Amino acid sequence: MMKGSVLMYQVAIVALLALACSLAFAFDPSPLQDFCIAVDKYDSAVFVNGKFCKDPKDVKAEDFFFQGRLNIARDTSGKQGSNVTAVTVEQFPGLNTLGISLARIDFAPYGQNPPHTHPRATEVLFVLKGTLYVGFVTSNQADGKNLLFTKVLNAGDVFVFPIGLVHFQLNIGKSNAIAFAGLSSQNPGVITIADAVFGSEPPINPDVLTKAFQVDKNLVEYLQKLF
């Protein structure tokens, strides 16, 4: 019972951190009404902030509730050894126009959330369990360099990734790790760098990547086949 109470307390802290992140760094346009529950049916609805809104007269308490079972560990047997459970406006319509979303990230030992970026959101990460090596890379500086900022996080630690910058998390522990992320957008988007560069459809011309990475063309074509 005590362990369950501690977990719920920590999850509540994450929710508060996410709210603070939303208020301070929100990228989404400010809402013009109290709420706008997203709906797919267009009759008697208003199009606001990318989604149609349910008629306020039809809104119920359930519209502000999401039973996502974020207390349950996800499968981390994939190639990256991690699993992201996102709670954006697509999963939780009540987030529409509120400029906030949430994610749970499960890590296998030495698993990683590979380099990626959220084009529309700042991310604040809270480590619930384990030890993570995290970092982000700045945009091109005046001297042409990209600065890397890294930190080792333990349970209870928090780290922030500025909007749009490439960042990552790596579990450097011998046991599973869990983290929660609050993001300052209802739909932060995600661009996984390797997938985008080597796995786009249609593929990027190998000549472009060969010159960009200054490697042999055969290596580029091999990587494109992998993705």
CSV table of C-alpha atoms in Angstrom, one decimal:
chain,number,residue,atom,x,y,z
A,1,MET,CA,0.0,0.0,0.0
A,2,MET,CA,2.8,2.4,0.9
A,3,LYS,CA,4.6,1.7,-2.5
A,4,GLY,CA,1.4,2.5,-4.4
A,5,SER,CA,1.0,5.7,-2.5
A,6,VAL,CA,4.5,6.8,-3.2
A,7,LEU,CA,4.0,6.0,-7.0
A,8,MET,CA,0.8,8.0,-7.1
A,9,TYR,CA,2.5,10.9,-5.3
A,10,GLN,CA,5.4,10.9,-7.8
A,11,VAL,CA,3.0,10.8,-10.8
A,12,ALA,CA,1.1,13.7,-9.3
A,13,ILE,CA,4.4,15.7,-9.1
A,14,VAL,CA,5.0,15.0,-12.8
A,15,ALA,CA,1.5,16.3,-13.6
A,16,LEU,CA,2.3,19.5,-11.7
A,17,LEU,CA,5.6,19.8,-13.5
A,18,ALA,CA,3.9,19.4,-16.8
A,19,LEU,CA,1.4,22.1,-15.9
A,20,ALA,CA,4.1,24.5,-14.9
A,21,CYS,CA,5.9,23.7,-18.2
A,22,SER,CA,2.8,24.5,-20.1
A,23,LEU,CA,2.2,27.8,-18.4
A,24,ALA,CA,5.8,28.9,-18.8
A,25,PHE,CA,6.7,27.6,-22.2
A,26,ALA,CA,3.4,26.9,-24.0
A,27,PHE,CA,3.9,26.9,-27.8
A,28,ASP,CA,0.3,26.2,-28.8
A,29,PRO,CA,-1.9,29.2,-29.3
A,30,SER,CA,-3.7,30.3,-26.2
A,31,PRO,CA,-7.3,29.0,-26.1
A,32,LEU,CA,-10.2,31.4,-26.5
A,33,GLN,CA,-12.6,29.4,-24.4
A,34,ASP,CA,-12.5,27.3,-21.2
A,35,PHE,CA,-12.1,24.1,-23.0
A,36,CYS,CA,-12.5,22.4,-26.4
A,37,ILE,CA,-13.0,18.7,-26.3
A,38,ALA,CA,-11.8,17.3,-29.6
A,39,VAL,CA,-14.3,15.3,-31.7
A,40,ASP,CA,-14.2,13.6,-35.1
A,41,LYS,CA,-17.8,14.3,-36.0
A,42,TYR,CA,-18.1,17.7,-37.7
A,43,ASP,CA,-21.8,18.4,-37.3
A,44,SER,CA,-22.5,21.1,-34.7
A,45,ALA,CA,-18.8,21.5,-34.0
A,46,VAL,CA,-16.3,24.4,-34.3
A,47,PHE,CA,-12.8,24.0,-35.7
A,48,VAL,CA,-10.3,25.4,-33.2
A,49,ASN,CA,-6.5,24.7,-32.8
A,50,GLY,CA,-6.4,21.8,-35.2
A,51,LYS,CA,-9.4,19.9,-33.9
A,52,PHE,CA,-13.2,20.2,-33.9
A,53,CYS,CA,-14.7,21.0,-30.6
A,54,LYS,CA,-17.6,19.2,-28.9
A,55,ASP,CA,-20.6,21.3,-28.2
A,56,PRO,CA,-20.0,22.6,-24.6
A,57,LYS,CA,-23.6,21.5,-23.7
A,58,ASP,CA,-22.6,17.9,-24.4
A,59,VAL,CA,-19.3,17.9,-22.4
A,60,LYS,CA,-19.1,15.5,-19.4
A,61,ALA,CA,-16.6,14.9,-16.7
A,62,GLU,CA,-15.4,11.8,-18.6
A,63,ASP,CA,-14.1,14.2,-21.3
A,64,PHE,CA,-11.4,15.4,-18.9
A,65,PHE,CA,-10.4,11.9,-17.8
A,66,PHE,CA,-8.0,9.4,-19.4
A,67,GLN,CA,-7.6,5.9,-18.2
A,68,GLY,CA,-4.3,5.1,-19.8
A,69,ARG,CA,-2.9,2.7,-17.2
A,70,LEU,CA,0.3,4.7,-17.0
A,71,ASN,CA,1.2,2.6,-14.0
A,72,ILE,CA,1.8,-0.5,-16.1
A,73,ALA,CA,5.3,-1.2,-17.5
A,74,ARG,CA,5.5,-1.5,-21.3
A,75,ASP,CA,7.3,-4.0,-23.5
A,76,THR,CA,11.0,-2.9,-24.0
A,77,SER,CA,12.2,-5.8,-26.1
A,78,GLY,CA,12.5,-3.7,-29.3
A,79,LYS,CA,15.7,-2.7,-31.0
A,80,GLN,CA,16.1,0.5,-29.0
A,81,GLY,CA,15.2,-1.2,-25.7
A,82,SER,CA,12.6,1.5,-24.8
A,83,ASN,CA,8.9,2.1,-25.2
A,84,VAL,CA,7.1,5.5,-25.2
A,85,THR,CA,3.5,5.7,-24.1
A,86,ALA,CA,2.2,9.0,-25.3
A,87,VAL,CA,-0.8,10.9,-24.0
A,88,THR,CA,-1.5,13.6,-26.6
A,89,VAL,CA,-4.7,15.1,-27.9
A,90,GLU,CA,-4.9,12.0,-30.2
A,91,GLN,CA,-5.3,9.7,-27.2
A,92,PHE,CA,-6.9,12.2,-24.8
A,93,PRO,CA,-9.3,14.6,-26.6
A,94,GLY,CA,-9.7,16.7,-23.4
A,95,LEU,CA,-6.2,18.1,-24.0
A,96,ASN,CA,-7.3,20.0,-27.1
A,97,THR,CA,-6.3,23.7,-26.9
A,98,LEU,CA,-4.7,23.3,-23.5
A,99,GLY,CA,-1.1,23.3,-24.6
A,100,ILE,CA,0.0,20.2,-22.7
A,101,SER,CA,0.6,16.5,-23.0
A,102,LEU,CA,2.3,13.6,-21.2
A,103,ALA,CA,4.4,10.5,-21.9
A,104,ARG,CA,5.7,7.5,-20.0
A,105,ILE,CA,9.0,6.1,-21.1
A,106,ASP,CA,10.1,2.6,-20.1
A,107,PHE,CA,13.7,1.5,-20.6
A,108,ALA,CA,15.3,-1.9,-20.6
A,109,PRO,CA,18.8,-2.1,-19.1
A,110,TYR,CA,21.0,-0.1,-21.5
A,111,GLY,CA,18.0,0.8,-23.6
A,112,GLN,CA,17.6,4.2,-25.1
A,113,ASN,CA,15.1,6.8,-26.4
A,114,PRO,CA,17.2,7.6,-29.5
A,115,PRO,CA,18.1,11.2,-30.6
A,116,HIS,CA,14.9,12.9,-31.6
A,117,THR,CA,13.2,16.3,-31.5
A,118,HIS,CA,9.8,17.7,-30.7
A,119,PRO,CA,9.2,20.5,-33.2
A,120,ARG,CA,6.3,22.0,-31.2
A,121,ALA,CA,7.2,21.5,-27.5
A,122,THR,CA,9.6,21.9,-24.7
A,123,GLU,CA,10.0,18.7,-22.6
A,124,VAL,CA,10.5,18.3,-18.9
A,125,LEU,CA,11.6,14.9,-17.9
A,126,PHE,CA,11.2,13.3,-14.4
A,127,VAL,CA,13.0,10.1,-13.6
A,128,LEU,CA,10.8,7.8,-11.5
A,129,LYS,CA,13.2,4.8,-11.4
A,130,GLY,CA,16.7,4.0,-12.5
A,131,THR,CA,19.7,6.0,-13.8
A,132,LEU,CA,19.5,7.8,-17.2
A,133,TYR,CA,22.2,9.6,-19.2
A,134,VAL,CA,20.4,12.4,-21.0
A,135,GLY,CA,21.4,15.3,-23.2
A,136,PHE,CA,20.5,17.7,-25.9
A,137,VAL,CA,22.4,19.5,-28.7
A,138,THR,CA,22.0,23.2,-29.5
A,139,SER,CA,21.3,24.7,-32.9
A,140,ASN,CA,24.2,25.8,-35.0
A,141,GLN,CA,26.2,28.5,-33.1
A,142,ALA,CA,28.0,31.5,-34.6
A,143,ASP,CA,31.2,29.6,-34.7
A,144,GLY,CA,29.5,26.7,-36.5
A,145,LYS,CA,29.6,24.4,-33.6
A,146,ASN,CA,26.7,22.5,-31.9
A,147,LEU,CA,27.0,22.4,-28.1
A,148,LEU,CA,26.2,19.2,-26.2
A,149,PHE,CA,24.7,19.4,-22.7
A,150,THR,CA,24.5,16.2,-20.8
A,151,LYS,CA,23.6,15.0,-17.3
A,152,VAL,CA,23.3,11.7,-15.4
A,153,LEU,CA,19.8,11.6,-13.7
A,154,ASN,CA,18.7,9.4,-10.8
A,155,ALA,CA,15.3,8.7,-9.4
A,156,GLY,CA,13.7,12.0,-8.4
A,157,ASP,CA,15.7,14.2,-10.8
A,158,VAL,CA,14.3,16.5,-13.4
A,159,PHE,CA,15.8,17.8,-16.7
A,160,VAL,CA,14.4,20.1,-19.4
A,161,PHE,CA,14.9,19.8,-23.1
A,162,PRO,CA,14.3,23.2,-24.9
A,163,ILE,CA,11.8,23.2,-27.8
A,164,GLY,CA,12.9,21.8,-31.1
A,165,LEU,CA,16.4,20.7,-30.1
A,166,VAL,CA,17.7,17.2,-30.7
A,167,HIS,CA,17.8,15.2,-27.4
A,168,PHE,CA,18.1,11.7,-26.1
A,169,GLN,CA,17.9,9.4,-23.0
A,170,LEU,CA,20.0,6.3,-22.3
A,171,ASN,CA,19.5,3.9,-19.4
A,172,ILE,CA,23.0,3.3,-18.0
A,173,GLY,CA,21.8,1.1,-15.3
A,174,LYS,CA,21.6,-2.7,-15.1
A,175,SER,CA,17.9,-2.7,-14.3
A,176,ASN,CA,14.8,-1.2,-15.9
A,177,ALA,CA,14.2,2.5,-15.7
A,178,ILE,CA,11.0,4.6,-15.9
A,179,ALA,CA,10.6,8.3,-16.7
A,180,PHE,CA,7.7,10.6,-17.2
A,181,ALA,CA,7.7,13.6,-19.6
A,182,GLY,CA,5.6,16.7,-19.6
A,183,LEU,CA,5.4,18.5,-23.0
A,184,SER,CA,4.2,22.0,-23.7
A,185,SER,CA,1.9,21.1,-26.6
A,186,GLN,CA,-1.2,19.1,-27.0
A,187,ASN,CA,0.5,17.6,-30.1
A,188,PRO,CA,4.3,18.0,-29.7
A,189,GLY,CA,5.2,15.8,-32.7
A,190,VAL,CA,8.4,13.7,-32.8
A,191,ILE,CA,11.1,13.4,-35.4
A,192,THR,CA,13.5,10.5,-34.7
A,193,ILE,CA,16.7,11.6,-36.4
A,194,ALA,CA,17.9,8.2,-37.8
A,195,ASP,CA,14.4,7.2,-38.9
A,196,ALA,CA,13.8,10.5,-40.7
A,197,VAL,CA,17.2,10.6,-42.4
A,198,PHE,CA,17.6,7.0,-43.4
A,199,GLY,CA,14.0,5.8,-43.4
A,200,SER,CA,12.0,8.5,-45.2
A,201,GLU,CA,9.5,7.6,-47.9
A,202,PRO,CA,10.6,8.0,-50.6
A,203,PRO,CA,14.2,7.7,-49.6
A,204,ILE,CA,16.5,10.7,-49.7
A,205,ASN,CA,18.9,10.5,-52.6
A,206,PRO,CA,22.0,8.6,-51.3
A,207,ASP,CA,24.3,11.2,-53.0
A,208,VAL,CA,22.8,13.8,-50.6
A,209,LEU,CA,23.5,11.7,-47.5
A,210,THR,CA,26.9,10.6,-48.7
A,211,LYS,CA,28.1,14.2,-49.1
A,212,ALA,CA,26.4,15.3,-45.9
A,213,PHE,CA,27.9,12.6,-43.7
A,214,GLN,CA,31.2,12.3,-45.7
A,215,VAL,CA,31.0,8.5,-45.8
A,216,ASP,CA,31.0,5.9,-48.5
A,217,LYS,CA,27.8,5.6,-50.5
A,218,ASN,CA,27.6,1.9,-49.9
A,219,LEU,CA,27.3,2.6,-46.1
A,220,VAL,CA,24.5,5.1,-46.8
A,221,GLU,CA,22.6,2.6,-48.9
A,222,TYR,CA,23.1,-0.1,-46.2
A,223,LEU,CA,21.7,2.2,-43.5
A,224,GLN,CA,18.7,3.0,-45.7
A,225,LYS,CA,18.0,-0.7,-46.1
A,226,LEU,CA,18.1,-1.1,-42.4
A,227,PHE,CA,15.4,1.5,-41.9
